[in-house]
XYZ file of C-alpha atoms in Angstrom:
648
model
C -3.243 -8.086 -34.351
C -1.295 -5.582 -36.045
C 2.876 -6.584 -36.335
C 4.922 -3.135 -34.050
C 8.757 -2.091 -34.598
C 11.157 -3.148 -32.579
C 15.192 -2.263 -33.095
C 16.322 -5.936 -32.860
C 15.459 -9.837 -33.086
C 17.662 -12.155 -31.325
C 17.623 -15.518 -29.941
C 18.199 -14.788 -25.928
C 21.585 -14.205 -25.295
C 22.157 -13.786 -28.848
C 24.142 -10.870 -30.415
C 22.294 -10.360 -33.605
C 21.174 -6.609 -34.023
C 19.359 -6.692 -37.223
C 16.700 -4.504 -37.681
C 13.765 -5.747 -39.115
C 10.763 -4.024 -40.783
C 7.944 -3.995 -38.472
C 5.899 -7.032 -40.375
C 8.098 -9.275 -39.791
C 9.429 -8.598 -36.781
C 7.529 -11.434 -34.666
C 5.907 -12.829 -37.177
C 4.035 -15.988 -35.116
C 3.374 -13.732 -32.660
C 1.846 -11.367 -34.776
C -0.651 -13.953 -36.362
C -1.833 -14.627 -33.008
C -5.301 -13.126 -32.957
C -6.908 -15.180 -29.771
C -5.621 -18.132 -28.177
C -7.519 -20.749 -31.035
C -4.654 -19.768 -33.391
C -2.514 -22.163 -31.667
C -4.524 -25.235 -32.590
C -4.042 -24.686 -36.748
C 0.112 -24.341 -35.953
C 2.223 -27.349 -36.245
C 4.722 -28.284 -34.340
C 7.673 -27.035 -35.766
C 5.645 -23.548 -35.840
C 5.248 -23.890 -32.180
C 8.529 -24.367 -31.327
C 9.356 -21.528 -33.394
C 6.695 -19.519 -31.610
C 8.258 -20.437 -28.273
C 11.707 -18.742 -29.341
C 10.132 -16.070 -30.946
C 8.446 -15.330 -27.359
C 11.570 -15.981 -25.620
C 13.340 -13.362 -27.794
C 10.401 -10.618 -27.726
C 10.156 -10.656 -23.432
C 13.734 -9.975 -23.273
C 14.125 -7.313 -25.328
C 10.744 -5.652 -24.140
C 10.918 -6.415 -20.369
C 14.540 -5.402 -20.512
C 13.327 -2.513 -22.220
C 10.456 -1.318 -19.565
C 11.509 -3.648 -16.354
C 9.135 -6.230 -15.210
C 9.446 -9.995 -14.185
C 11.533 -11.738 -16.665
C 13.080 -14.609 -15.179
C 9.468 -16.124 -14.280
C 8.172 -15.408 -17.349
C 10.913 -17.228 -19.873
C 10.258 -19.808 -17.582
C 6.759 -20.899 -18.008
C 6.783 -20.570 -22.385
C 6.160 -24.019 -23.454
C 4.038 -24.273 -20.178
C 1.631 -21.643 -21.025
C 1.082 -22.447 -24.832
C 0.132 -25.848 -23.828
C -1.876 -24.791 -21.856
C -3.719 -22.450 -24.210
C -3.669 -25.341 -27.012
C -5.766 -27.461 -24.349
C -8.120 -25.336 -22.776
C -10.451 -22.966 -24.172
C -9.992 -19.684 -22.819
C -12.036 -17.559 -21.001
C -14.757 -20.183 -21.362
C -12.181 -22.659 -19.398
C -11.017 -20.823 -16.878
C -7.098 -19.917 -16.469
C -5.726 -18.874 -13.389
C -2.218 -17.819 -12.312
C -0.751 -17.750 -8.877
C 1.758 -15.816 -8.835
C 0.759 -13.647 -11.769
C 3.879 -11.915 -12.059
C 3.994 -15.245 -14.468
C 1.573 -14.068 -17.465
C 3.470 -12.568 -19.617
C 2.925 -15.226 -21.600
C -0.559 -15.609 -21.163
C -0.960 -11.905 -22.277
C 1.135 -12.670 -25.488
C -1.351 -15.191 -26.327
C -4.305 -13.362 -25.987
C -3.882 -10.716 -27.750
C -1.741 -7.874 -25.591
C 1.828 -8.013 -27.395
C 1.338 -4.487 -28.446
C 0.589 -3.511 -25.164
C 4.120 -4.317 -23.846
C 5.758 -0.924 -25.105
C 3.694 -0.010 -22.405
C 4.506 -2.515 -19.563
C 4.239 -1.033 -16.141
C 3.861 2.269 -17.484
C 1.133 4.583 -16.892
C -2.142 3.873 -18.763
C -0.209 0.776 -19.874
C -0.565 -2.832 -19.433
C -0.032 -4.164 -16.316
C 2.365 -6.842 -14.926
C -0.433 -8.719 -13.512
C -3.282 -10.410 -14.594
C -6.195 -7.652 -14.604
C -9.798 -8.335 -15.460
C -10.082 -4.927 -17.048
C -7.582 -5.387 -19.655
C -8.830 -8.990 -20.992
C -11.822 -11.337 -20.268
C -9.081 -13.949 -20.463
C -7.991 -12.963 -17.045
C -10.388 -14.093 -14.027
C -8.434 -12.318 -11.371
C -5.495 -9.908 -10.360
C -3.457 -12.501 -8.091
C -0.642 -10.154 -7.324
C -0.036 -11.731 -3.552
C 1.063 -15.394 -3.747
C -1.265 -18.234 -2.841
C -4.452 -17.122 -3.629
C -5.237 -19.157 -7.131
C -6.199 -22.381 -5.286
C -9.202 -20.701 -3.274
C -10.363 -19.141 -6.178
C -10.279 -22.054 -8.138
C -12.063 -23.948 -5.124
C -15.029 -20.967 -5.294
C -15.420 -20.994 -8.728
C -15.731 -24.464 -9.602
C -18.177 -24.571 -6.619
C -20.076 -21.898 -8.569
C -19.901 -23.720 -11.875
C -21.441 -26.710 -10.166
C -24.671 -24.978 -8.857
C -24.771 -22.863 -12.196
C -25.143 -26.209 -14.114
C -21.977 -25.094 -16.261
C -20.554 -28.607 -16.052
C -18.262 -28.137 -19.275
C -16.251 -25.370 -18.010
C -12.773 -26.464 -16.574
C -10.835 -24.998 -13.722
C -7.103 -24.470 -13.838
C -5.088 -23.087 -11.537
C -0.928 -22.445 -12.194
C 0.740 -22.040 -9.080
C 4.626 -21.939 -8.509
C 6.242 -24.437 -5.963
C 7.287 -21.165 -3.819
C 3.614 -19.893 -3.870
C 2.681 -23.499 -2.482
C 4.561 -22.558 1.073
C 1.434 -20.233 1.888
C -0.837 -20.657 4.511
C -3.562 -20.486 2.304
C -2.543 -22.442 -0.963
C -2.740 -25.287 1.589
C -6.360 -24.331 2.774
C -7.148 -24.388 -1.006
C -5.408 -27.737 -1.733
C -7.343 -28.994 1.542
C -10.483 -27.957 0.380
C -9.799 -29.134 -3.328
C -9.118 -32.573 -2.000
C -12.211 -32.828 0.004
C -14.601 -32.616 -2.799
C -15.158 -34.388 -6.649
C -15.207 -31.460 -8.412
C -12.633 -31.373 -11.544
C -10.104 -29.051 -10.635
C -6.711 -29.420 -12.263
C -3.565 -27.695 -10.345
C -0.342 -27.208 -12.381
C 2.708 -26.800 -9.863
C 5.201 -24.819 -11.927
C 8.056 -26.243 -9.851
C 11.190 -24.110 -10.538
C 13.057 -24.583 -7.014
C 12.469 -20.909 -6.562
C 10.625 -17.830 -5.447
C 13.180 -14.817 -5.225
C 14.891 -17.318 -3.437
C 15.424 -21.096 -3.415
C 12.412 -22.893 -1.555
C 12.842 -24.022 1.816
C 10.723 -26.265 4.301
C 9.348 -29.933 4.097
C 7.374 -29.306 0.754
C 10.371 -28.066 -0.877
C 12.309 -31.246 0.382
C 9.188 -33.218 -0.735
C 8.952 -32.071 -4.342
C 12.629 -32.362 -4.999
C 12.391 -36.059 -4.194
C 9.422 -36.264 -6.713
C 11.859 -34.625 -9.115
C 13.888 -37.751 -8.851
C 11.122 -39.956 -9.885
C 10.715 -41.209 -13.648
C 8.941 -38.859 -16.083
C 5.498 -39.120 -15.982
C 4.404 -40.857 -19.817
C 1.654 -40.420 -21.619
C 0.868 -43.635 -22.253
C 0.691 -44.455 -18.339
C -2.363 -46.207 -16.903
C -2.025 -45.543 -13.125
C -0.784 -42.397 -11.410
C 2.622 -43.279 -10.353
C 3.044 -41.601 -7.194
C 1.223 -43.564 -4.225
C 3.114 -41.404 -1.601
C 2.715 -38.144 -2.796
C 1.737 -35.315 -0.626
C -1.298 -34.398 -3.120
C -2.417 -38.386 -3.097
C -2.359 -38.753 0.866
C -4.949 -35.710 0.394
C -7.075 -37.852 -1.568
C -5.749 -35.689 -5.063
C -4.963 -37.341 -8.733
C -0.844 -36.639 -9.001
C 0.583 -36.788 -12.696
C 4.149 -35.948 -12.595
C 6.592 -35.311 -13.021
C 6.675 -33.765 -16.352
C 9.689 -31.963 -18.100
C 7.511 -27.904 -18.138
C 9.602 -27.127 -21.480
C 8.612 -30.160 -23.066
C 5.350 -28.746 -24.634
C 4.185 -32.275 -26.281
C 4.312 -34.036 -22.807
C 3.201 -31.152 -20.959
C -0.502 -31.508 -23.450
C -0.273 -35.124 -22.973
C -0.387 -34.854 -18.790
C -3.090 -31.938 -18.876
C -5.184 -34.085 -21.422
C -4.802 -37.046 -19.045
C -5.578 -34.840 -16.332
C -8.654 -33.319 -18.003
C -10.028 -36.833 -18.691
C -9.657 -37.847 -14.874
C -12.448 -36.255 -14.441
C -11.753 -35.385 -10.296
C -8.888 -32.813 -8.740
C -5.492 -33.436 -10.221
C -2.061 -31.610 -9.569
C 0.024 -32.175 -12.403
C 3.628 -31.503 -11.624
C 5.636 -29.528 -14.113
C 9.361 -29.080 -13.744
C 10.490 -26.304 -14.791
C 13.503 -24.076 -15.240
C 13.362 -19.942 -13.854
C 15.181 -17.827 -16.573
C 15.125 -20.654 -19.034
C 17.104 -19.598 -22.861
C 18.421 -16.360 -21.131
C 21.990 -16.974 -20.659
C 21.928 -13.670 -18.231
C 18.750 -15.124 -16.301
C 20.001 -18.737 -16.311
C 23.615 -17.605 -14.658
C 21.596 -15.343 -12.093
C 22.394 -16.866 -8.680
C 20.400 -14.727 -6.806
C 17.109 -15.218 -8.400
C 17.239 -15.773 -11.954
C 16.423 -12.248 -12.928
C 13.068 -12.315 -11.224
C 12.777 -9.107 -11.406
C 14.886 -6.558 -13.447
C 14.479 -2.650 -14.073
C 15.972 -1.241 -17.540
C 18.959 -3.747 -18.836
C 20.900 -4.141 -21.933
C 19.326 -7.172 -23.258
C 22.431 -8.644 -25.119
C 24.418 -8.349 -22.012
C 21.794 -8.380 -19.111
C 23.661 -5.782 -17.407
C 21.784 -2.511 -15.963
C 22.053 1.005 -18.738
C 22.597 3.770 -15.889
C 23.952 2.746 -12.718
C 21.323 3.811 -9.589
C 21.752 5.122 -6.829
C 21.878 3.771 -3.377
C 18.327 2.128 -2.412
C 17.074 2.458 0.997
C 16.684 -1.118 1.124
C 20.757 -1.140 1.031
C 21.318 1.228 3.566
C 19.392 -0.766 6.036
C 20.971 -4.136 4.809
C 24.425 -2.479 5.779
C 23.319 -0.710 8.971
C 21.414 -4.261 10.353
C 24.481 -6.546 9.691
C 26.595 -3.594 12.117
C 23.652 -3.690 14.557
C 23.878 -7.550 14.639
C 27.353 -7.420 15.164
C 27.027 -5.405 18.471
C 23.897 -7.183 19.881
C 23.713 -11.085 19.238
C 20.466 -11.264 20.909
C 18.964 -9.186 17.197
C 17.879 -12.309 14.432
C 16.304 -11.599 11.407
C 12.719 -13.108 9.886
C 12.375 -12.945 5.912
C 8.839 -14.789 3.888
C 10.940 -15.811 1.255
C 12.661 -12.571 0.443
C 16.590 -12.303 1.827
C 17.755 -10.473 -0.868
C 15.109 -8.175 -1.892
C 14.568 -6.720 1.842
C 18.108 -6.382 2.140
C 18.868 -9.548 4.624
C 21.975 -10.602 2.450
C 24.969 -9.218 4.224
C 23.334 -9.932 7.362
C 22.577 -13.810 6.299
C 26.564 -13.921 5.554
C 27.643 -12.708 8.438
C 25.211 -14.304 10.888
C 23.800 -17.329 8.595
C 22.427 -19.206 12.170
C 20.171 -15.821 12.740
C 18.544 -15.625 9.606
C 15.286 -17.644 9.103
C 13.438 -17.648 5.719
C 9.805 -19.198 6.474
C 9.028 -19.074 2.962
C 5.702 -17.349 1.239
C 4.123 -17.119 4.677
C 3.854 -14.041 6.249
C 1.736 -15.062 9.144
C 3.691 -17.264 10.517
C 6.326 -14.985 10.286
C 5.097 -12.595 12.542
C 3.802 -15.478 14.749
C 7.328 -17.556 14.495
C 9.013 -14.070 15.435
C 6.857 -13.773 18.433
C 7.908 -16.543 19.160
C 11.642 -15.763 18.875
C 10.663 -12.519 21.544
C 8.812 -14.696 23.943
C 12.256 -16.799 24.082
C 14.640 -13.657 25.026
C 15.243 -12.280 21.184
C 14.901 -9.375 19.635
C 13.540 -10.521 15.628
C 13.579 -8.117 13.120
C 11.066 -9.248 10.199
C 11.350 -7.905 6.974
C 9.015 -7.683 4.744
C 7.677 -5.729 1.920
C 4.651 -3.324 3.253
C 2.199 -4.699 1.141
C 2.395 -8.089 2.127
C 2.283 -6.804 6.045
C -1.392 -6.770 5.212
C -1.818 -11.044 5.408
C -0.159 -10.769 9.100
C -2.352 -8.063 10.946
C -3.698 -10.584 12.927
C -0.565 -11.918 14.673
C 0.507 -8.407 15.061
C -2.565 -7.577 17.095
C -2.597 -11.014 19.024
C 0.574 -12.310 19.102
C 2.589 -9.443 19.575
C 1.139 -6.010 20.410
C -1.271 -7.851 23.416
C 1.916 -9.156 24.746
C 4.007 -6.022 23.809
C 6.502 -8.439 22.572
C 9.776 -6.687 21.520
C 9.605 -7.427 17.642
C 10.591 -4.556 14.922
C 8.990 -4.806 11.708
C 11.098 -3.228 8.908
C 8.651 -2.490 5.460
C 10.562 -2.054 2.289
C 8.345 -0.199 -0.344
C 6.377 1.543 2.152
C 4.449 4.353 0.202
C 4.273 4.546 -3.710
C 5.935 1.952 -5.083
C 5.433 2.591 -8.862
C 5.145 0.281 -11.450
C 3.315 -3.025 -9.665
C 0.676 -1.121 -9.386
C -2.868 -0.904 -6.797
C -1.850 -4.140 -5.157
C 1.640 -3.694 -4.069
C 1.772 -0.025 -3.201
C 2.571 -0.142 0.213
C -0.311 2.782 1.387
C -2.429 0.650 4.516
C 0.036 -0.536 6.597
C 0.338 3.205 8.927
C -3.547 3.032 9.378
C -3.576 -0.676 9.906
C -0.812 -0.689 12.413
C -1.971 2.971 13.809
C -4.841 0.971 15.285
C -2.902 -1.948 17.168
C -2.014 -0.700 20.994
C 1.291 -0.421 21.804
C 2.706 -0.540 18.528
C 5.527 2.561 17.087
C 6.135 3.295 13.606
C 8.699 4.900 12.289
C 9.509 7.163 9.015
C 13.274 7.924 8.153
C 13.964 10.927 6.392
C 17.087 10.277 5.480
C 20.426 7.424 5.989
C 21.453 8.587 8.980
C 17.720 9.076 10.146
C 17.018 5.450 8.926
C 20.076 4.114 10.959
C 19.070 6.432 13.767
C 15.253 4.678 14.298
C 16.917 1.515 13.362
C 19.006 0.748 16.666
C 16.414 3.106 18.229
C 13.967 0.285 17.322
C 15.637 -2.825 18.317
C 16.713 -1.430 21.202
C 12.589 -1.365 22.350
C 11.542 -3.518 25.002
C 8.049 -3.215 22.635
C 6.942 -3.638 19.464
C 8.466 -1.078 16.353
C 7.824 -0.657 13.212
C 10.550 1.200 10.461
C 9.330 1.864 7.048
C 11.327 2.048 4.009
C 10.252 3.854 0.791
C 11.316 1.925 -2.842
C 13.425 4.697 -4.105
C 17.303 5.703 -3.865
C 18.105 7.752 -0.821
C 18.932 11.022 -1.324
C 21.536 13.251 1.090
C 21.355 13.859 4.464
C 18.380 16.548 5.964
C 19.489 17.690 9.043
C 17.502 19.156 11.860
C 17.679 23.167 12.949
C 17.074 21.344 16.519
C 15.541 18.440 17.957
C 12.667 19.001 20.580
C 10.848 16.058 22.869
C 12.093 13.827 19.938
C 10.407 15.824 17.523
C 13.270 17.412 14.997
C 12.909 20.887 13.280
C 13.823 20.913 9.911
C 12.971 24.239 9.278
C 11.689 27.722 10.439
C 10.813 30.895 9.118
C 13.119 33.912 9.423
C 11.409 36.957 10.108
C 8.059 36.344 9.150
C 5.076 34.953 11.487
C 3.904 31.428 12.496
C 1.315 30.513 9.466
C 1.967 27.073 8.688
C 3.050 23.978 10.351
C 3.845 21.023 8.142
C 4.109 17.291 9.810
C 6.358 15.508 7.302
C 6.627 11.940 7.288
C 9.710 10.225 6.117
C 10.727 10.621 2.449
C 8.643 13.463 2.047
C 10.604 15.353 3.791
C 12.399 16.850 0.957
C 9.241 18.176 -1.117
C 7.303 19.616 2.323
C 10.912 21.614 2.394
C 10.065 22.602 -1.280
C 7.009 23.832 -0.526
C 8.360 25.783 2.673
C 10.562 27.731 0.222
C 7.340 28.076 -2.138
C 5.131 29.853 0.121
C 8.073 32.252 2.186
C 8.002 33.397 -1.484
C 4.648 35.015 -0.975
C 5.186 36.206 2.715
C 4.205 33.185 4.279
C 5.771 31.777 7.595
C 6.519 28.377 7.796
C 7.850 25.108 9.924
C 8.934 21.625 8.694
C 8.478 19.134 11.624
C 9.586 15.518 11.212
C 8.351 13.498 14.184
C 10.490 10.810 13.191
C 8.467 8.315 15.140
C 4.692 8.915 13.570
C 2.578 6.468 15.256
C 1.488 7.514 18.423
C 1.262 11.190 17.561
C 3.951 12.781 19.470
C 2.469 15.609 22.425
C 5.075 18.212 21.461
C 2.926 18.197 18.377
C -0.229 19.498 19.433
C 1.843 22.745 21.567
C 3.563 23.451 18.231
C 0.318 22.937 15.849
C -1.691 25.637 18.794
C 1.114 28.353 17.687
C 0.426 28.507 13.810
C -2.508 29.016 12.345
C -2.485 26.012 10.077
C -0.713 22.420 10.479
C -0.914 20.148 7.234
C 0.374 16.549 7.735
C 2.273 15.116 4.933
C 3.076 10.945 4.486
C 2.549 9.047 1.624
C 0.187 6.138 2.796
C -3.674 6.542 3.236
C -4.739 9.849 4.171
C -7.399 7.810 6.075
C -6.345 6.786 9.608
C -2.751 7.496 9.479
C -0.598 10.068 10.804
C -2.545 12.756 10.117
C -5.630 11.452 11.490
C -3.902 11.053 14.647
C -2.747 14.531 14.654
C -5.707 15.867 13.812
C -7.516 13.905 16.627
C -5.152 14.932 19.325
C -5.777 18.529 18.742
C -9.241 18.369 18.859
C -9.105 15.821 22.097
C -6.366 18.766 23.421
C -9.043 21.803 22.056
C -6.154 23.104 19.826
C -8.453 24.851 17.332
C -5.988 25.122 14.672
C -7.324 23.316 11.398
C -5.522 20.588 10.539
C -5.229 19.775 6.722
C -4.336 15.707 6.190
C -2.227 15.657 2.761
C -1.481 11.734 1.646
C -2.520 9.047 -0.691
C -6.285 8.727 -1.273
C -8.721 6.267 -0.019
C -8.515 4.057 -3.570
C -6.732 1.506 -5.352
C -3.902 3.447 -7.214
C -2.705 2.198 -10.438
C 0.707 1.352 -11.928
C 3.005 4.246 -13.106
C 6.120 5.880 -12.015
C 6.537 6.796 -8.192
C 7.510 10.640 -8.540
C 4.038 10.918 -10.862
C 1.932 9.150 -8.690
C 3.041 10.795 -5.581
C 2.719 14.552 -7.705
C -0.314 13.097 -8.923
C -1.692 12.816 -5.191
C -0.780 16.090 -4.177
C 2.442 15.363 -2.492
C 5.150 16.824 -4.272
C 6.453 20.485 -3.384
C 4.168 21.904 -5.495
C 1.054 20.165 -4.078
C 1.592 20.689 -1.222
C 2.415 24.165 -1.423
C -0.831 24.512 -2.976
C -3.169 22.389 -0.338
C -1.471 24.972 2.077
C -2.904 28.092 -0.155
C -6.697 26.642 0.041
C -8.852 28.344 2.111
C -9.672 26.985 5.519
C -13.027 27.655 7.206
C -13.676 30.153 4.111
C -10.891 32.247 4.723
C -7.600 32.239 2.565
C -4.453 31.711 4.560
C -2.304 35.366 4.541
C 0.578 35.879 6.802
C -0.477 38.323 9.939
C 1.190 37.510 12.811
C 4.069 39.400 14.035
C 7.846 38.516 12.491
C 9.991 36.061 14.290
C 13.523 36.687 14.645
C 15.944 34.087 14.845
C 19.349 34.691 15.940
C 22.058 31.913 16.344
C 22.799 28.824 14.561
C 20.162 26.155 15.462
C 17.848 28.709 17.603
C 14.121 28.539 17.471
C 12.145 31.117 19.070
C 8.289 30.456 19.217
C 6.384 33.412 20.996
C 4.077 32.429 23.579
C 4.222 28.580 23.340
C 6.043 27.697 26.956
C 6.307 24.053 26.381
C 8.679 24.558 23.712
C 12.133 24.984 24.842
C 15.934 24.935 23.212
C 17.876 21.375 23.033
């Protein structure tokens, strides 16, 4: 593998800035053509190695943005690992896999991390399509122990009775509903499947619930020894399943760490071998990180850990501040988070109400369920999660609280594009899912004062709500020309005809206004409607889409089944003939790159969606004919012929 330049080499937290010549900038990691390396390197070299690692993810995660604190975590951990196991043959898998950094570094990728999380560039999760050294692309927690419990079921009736299964999976990951399935199904058979339980203490946040509780208790116990002839634990959790339990073992102790997955190798039967482990570990910055050890960073300074460019205000913040006011006024309003407080914006609320806040760790089912729960009981829950993860919950949404039209509000953070994590966390199904449950509103803010708007508009529903939040710093306000049945105006053209409707949905708002001023460039009229409230399609709608002569719905999650659909099938149900043209993210798995790209990339920046306007419809190209409009006052909005319309 060929060495790359980098501008510094440091110990973490050092303040060294020499610049090396690119050959000898990581040297051990440069010699590291494929996982086998590690065997010929002695163990002075490896320790070496481990530093060496240390030093390259912070400068090149600090340098792209990625998950660091994980990562610097799980060093010694992974190259024992690799030093035991024969990978791909032996089969490696991570759970979360926000934690392979490592792995990558070992087989073969470190070039690839100038690219991290960039377009065209490596990911930040384990992907089959980059290496045959990853199996799959676990990007949502709790997944590895299933897989591991399928394919060692497959190696079995294959006859491939050399191959080994491994499966990493953090002690927060191990909250899931379905890590315990796996484990439950692991336990039940005699097939040789070894789990390592990374046990840091930690998702974003600390880990909460019995298991927690239990695995700090088998922190106390003495350090598992090599040279130990019975497992020591007879009241384990992982024995009373009928599991082998080594542990537990210092995770940055790379000698005993080979000596328990040996052990556990030889055992010949399913075996958790507990690893203790420390999030952020050699990073001063990471290690003093109360909130979650640097988990996840964007562009730092990686001598001082501190962010280059101050942002802007996140969305994510503006709801955090607006919620803790809204629980202030109503004390019936708690809050639900799957092991996320901080990073859906719970904190100020969780200060200021700590008895209100629930964390039900990696488990999103049960936090839809459990907030049911809190409805049925005379609360109004508001569970926040990120919109991907929604996905694990539909279920209890549909059955335990649209069919009793409980009054929960869901609040998704990264709804849309999210960028950089890539196909699995952009947050595109969750309109089109939730379109489909009865009963159920979504929201799409515009703006702050839009998102604090729908907000108390949404907790103050005797039903169940839904607010979605884009990852991204707000911008200013957009104001409305006028609000009509709910529905708010954001713009109409002066003197020219009624040619195009566009249906914005949240964010978007801004570039649909973009392309409003691109097309009255070349004589075109046009509206900007923001429904606010997207799911059901609002009536008012379907009058103003029978007055132009083209409507184009604009949101950025699947063009299939969301907004637009639902536009598009109330005109036809209403016989509105106007075409309506559905403008959002396509029916695919996007990959990882920056948001403002991906969303141009999709058609939904001004530009593109100027352009989807100028394509012909029916085999005719769109030209402005109808008869001028004139608008006189501030905030009037005169609409020939359309009677259900009327002024606000």
């Amino acid at each position: 593998m060929e060495a790359f330049p980098v501008t510094t080499t440091h110990v973490p937290g050092s303040r060294r800035a020499e610049s090396p010549s690119p050959a000898t900038a990581w040297p051990l990691i440069a010699d590291l053509a494929a996982p086998g390396a590690l065997s010929a390197m002695s163990d002075a070299q490896l320790a070496g190695l481990a530093a060496e690692i240390r030093g390259f993810l912070v400068e090149k995660v600090c340098a792209t943005g990625g998950h660091l604190g994980v990562n610097l975590g799980v060093v010694e951990l992974t190259i024992a690992l690799h030093r035991v196991f024969d990978s791909p043959r032996d089969v490696l898998l991570f759970d979360t896999g926000h934690q392979t950094y490592v792995h990558k570094l070992l087989t073969g990728r470190a070039a690839g991390f100038e690219t991290l999380r960039q377009a065209g560039g490596l990911s930040g999760y384990p992907s089959p399509a980059e290496s045959p050294h990853d199996w799959i692309e676990s990007s949502h927690a709790s997944t590895a122990l299933s897989y591991a419990d399928g394919m060692a079921k497959a190696f079995a009736l294959r006859g491939e009775h050399g191959r080994r299964v491994v499966a990493v999976i953090g002690d927060g990951a191990m909250t899931g509903g379905m890590a315990l399935e796996g484990l439950n199904n692991l336990s039940g058979a005699d097939r040789p499947v070894i789990v390592v339980l990374n046990d840091n203490g930690r998702s974003y946040d600390p880990t909460i619930g019995g298991l927690a509780r239990h695995f700090e208790a088998l922190r106390g116990r003495p350090a598992w020894r090599p040279d130990t002839t019975a497992d020591p634990a007879d009241d384990s959790v992982f024995e009373q399943l009928g599991l082998a339990y080594l542990g537990p073992v210092d995770g940055h102790d790379r000698i005993a760490v080979e000596a328990a997955l040996r052990r556990a190798s030889s055992l010949a039967r399913p075996v958790v071998v507990h690893c203790v482990t420390v999030k952020g570990r050699g990073y001063q910055p990471a290690e003093d990180d109360e909130a979650d050890r640097m988990h996840s960073i964007g562009v730092l300074d990686p001598v001082t850990g501190r962010q280059k460019a101050p942002g802007g205000t996140s969305w994510t913040a503006v709801f955090g501040a607006e919620l803790a006011r809204i629980g202030a006024e109503r004390p019936e309003v708690a809050a639900v988070t799957a092991a996320m407080l901080q990073p859906t914006g719970l904190k100020a609320f969780a200060a200021a109400f700590p008895d209100r806040v629930f964390d039900v760790g990696i488990a999103e089912q049960h936090a839809v369920c459990s907030a049911a729960g809190l409805a049925a009981a005379g609360l109004h829950p508001v569970v926040c999660l990120y919109a991907t993860f929604l996905n694990r919950a539909f279920d209890q949404v549909l059955m335990d609280v649209a069919l009793r039209g409980l009054p929960v509000t869901l609040v998704l953070d990264r709804a849309g594009i999210t960028g950089p994590d890539g196909a699995s966390h952009h947050g595109m199904w969750d309109t089109p899912i939730l379109a489909a449950v009865p009963g159920v509103r979504i929201a799409a803010p515009r703006d702050p004062a839009r998102l604090c708007e729908l907000l108390r508009e949404a907790v103050a529903a005797d039903g169940p709500t839904v607010v979605r939040l884009p990852k991204a710093s707000v911008g200013p306000d957009i104001e409305a020309v006028t609000r009509m049945d709910g529905v708010d105006i954001l713009h109409r053209s002066s003197r020219m005809g009624l040619d195009v409707l566009f249906v914005t949905a949240g964010a978007l708002a801004e570039s649909s206004l973009e392309a409003a001023r691109r097309l009255e460039a070349d004589g075109v009229g046009v509206t900007v409607a923001d429904p606010r409230w997207i799911v059901p399609a609002n009536p008012f709608l379907i009058g103003l889409a029978a007055r132009h002569r083209l409507v184009v719905t604009v949101e950025d999650g699947s063009a299939t089944g969301g907004m637009g659909s639902l536009v598009q099938a109330a005109c036809a149900e209403a016989g509105v003939p106007t075409p309506v043209r559905i403008l959002g993210l396509p029916r695919a798995f996007v990959a990882h790159g920056e948001r403002a790209d991906l969303l141009a990339a999709a058609g939904l920046d001004g530009a593109g969606i100027a352009e989807a306007a100028r394509r012909p419809v029916n085999g005719m190209t769109l030209r402005s004919t109808n008869p001028p409009t004139v608008v006189r006052g501030r905030g009037a909005l005169w609409l020939p012929r359309l009677s259900v319309l009327r002024r606000r």
